[in-house]
Coordinates of C-alpha atoms in Angstrom, one line a residue:
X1 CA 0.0 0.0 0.0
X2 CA 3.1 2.2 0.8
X3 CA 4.5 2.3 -3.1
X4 CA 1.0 3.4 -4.8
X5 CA 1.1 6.5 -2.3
X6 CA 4.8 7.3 -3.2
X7 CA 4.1 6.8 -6.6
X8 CA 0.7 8.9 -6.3
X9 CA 2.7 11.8 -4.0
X10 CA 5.4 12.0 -6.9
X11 CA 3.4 12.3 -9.8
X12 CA 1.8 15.4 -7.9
X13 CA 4.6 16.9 -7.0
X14 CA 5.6 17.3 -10.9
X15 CA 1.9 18.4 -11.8
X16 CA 2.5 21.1 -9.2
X17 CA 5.9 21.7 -10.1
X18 CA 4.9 23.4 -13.6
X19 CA 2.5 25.5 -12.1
X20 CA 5.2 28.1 -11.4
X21 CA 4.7 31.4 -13.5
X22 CA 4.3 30.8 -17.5
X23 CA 7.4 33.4 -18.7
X24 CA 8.4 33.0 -21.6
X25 CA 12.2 33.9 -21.7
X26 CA 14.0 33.4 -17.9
X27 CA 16.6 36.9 -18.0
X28 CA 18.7 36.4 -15.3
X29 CA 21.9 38.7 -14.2
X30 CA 24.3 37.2 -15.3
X31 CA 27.3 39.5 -12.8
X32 CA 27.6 40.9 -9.9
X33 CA 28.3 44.6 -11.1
X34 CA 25.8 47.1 -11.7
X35 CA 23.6 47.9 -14.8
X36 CA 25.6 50.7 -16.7
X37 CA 22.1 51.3 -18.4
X38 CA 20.5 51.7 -14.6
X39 CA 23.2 54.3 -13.5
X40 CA 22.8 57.7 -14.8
X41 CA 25.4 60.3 -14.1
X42 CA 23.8 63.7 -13.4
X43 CA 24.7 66.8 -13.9
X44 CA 25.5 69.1 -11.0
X45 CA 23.3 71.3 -9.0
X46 CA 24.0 75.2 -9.6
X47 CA 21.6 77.6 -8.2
X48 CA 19.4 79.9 -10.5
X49 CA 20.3 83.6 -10.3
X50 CA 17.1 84.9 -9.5
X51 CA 14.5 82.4 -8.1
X52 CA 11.3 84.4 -8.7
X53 CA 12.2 84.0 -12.6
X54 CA 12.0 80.1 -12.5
X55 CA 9.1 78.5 -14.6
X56 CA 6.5 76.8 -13.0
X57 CA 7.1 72.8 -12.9
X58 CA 5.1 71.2 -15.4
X59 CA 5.5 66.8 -15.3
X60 CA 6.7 65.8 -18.0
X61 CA 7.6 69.1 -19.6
X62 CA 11.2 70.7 -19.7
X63 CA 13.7 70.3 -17.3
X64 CA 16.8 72.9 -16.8
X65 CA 19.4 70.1 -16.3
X66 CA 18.3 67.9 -19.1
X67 CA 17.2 70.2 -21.7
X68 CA 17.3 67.7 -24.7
X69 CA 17.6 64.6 -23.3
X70 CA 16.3 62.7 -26.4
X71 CA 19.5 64.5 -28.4
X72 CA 22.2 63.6 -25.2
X73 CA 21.1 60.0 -25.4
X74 CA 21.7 59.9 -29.2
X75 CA 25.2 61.7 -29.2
X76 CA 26.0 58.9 -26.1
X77 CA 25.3 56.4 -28.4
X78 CA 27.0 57.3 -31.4
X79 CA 24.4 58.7 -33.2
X80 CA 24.0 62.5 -34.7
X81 CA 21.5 64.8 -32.8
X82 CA 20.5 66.8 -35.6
X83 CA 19.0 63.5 -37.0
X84 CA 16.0 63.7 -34.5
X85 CA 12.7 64.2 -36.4
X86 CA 9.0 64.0 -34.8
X87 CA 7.4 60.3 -33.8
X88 CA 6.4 59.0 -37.5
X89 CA 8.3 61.4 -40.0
X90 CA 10.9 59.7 -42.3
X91 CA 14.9 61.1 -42.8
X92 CA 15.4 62.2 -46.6
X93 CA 18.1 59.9 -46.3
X94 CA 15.5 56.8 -46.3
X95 CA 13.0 58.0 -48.4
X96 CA 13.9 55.8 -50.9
X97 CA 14.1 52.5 -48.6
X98 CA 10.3 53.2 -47.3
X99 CA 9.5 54.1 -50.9
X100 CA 10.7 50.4 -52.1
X101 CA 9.5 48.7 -48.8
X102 CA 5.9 49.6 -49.3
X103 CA 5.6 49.3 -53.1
X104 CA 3.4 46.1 -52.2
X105 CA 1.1 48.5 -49.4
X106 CA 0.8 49.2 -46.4
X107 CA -1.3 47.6 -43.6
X108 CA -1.7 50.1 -40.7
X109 CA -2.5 47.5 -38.3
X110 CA 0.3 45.4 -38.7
X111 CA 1.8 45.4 -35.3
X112 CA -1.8 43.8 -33.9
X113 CA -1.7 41.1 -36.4
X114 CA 1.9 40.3 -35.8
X115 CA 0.8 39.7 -32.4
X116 CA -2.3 37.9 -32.7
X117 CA -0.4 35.6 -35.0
X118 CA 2.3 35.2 -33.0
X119 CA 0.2 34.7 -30.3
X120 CA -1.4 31.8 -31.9
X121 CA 2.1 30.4 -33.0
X122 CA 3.2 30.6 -29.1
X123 CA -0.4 28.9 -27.7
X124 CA 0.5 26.0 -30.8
X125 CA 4.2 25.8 -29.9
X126 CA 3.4 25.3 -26.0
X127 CA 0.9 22.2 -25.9
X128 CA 4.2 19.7 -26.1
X129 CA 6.2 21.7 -23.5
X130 CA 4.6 22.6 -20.7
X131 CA 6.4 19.9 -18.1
X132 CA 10.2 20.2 -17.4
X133 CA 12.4 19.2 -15.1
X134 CA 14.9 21.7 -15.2
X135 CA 14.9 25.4 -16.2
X136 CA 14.9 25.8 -20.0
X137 CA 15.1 28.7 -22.2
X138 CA 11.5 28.3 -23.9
X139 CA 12.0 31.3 -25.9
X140 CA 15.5 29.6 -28.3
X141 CA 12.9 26.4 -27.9
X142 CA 9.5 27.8 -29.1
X143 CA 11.6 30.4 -32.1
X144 CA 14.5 27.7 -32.8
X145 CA 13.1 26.9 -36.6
X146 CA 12.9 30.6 -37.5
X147 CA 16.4 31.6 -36.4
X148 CA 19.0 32.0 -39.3
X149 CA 22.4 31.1 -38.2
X150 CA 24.6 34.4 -39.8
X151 CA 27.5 32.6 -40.2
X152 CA 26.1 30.2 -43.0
X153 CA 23.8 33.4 -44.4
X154 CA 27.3 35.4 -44.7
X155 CA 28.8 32.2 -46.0
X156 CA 25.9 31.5 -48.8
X157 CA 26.1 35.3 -49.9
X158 CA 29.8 35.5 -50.2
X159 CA 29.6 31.6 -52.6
X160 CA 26.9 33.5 -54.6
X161 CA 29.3 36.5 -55.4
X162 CA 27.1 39.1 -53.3
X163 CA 29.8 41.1 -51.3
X164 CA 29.7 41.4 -48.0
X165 CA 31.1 43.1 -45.0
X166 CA 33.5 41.7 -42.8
X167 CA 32.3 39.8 -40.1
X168 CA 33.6 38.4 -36.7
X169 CA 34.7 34.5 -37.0
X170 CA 32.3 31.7 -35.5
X171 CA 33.2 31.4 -31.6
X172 CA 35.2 28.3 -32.3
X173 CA 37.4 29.1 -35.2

């Protein structure tokens, strides 16, 4: 009588083992130092000449130590400031890759069907999967057969005569 309950107590401890939380990808730090992208230096305090001249606060408005914060986080990256245009404007410089990437039209809700069909991918991908032992990266599982390896891409193109920039060797060669 003593085995059937062992084996009865088992089998529900792994039914209740994968009812943890359903995440998709586990991000974990990785080190012990902090987030560079966390830690912002700022800029130092200076007293305003005349305090009866300073604006009223507004959230979210302008701030006198970070008056372009938008342009400083685009010159820290590498980028040119003066590139900035408003949300949804196109540089004249791309005009002509938006021109050829929307011969075919343009569907203006494209970001909700991506998601409702990768939705549905995810809800297919998942009915094999759900029980694991161990901790597994589900996301490289569930997206394995659309990931191209660049290596062999960069290879192929170069065979076919296309040139290509230089790229890094495989990690093993």
């Amino acid at each position: 009588m003593r085995i059937p309950l062992a084996i009865i107590g088992l089998i529900c401890a792994v039914a209740v083992s994968g009812c943890g939380p359903k995440e998709l990808r586990d991000i974990r730090s990785t080190g012990t130092g902090p987030d560079e992208f966390l830690v912002l230096p700022p800029k130092p305090l200076s007293a305003p000449d005349n305090y009866a001249t300073l604006p009223t606060p507004t959230p979210g408005g302008a701030n006198r130590s970070d008056v372009n914060p938008q342009a400083e986080a685009v010159v820290a990256l590498g980028g040119k400031p003066d590139a900035l245009l408003p949300a949804g404007s196109v540089p004249a410089s791309d005009a002509g890759l938006v021109t050829a990437s929307s011969r075919y039209g343009v569907s203006p809700d494209v970001r909700q069907v991506l998601a409702s069909e990768d939705a549905a991918f995810l809800k297919r991908r998942r009915r094999g999967g759900r029980i694991k032992i161990a901790p597994v990266d589900r996301y490289e599982q569930i997206y394995s057969k659309q990931t191209l390896d660049p290596f062999a891409v960069n290879e192929a193109f170069r065979r076919a005569g296309v040139a290509t920039p230089s790229a890094p060797p495989a990690s093993g060669e």
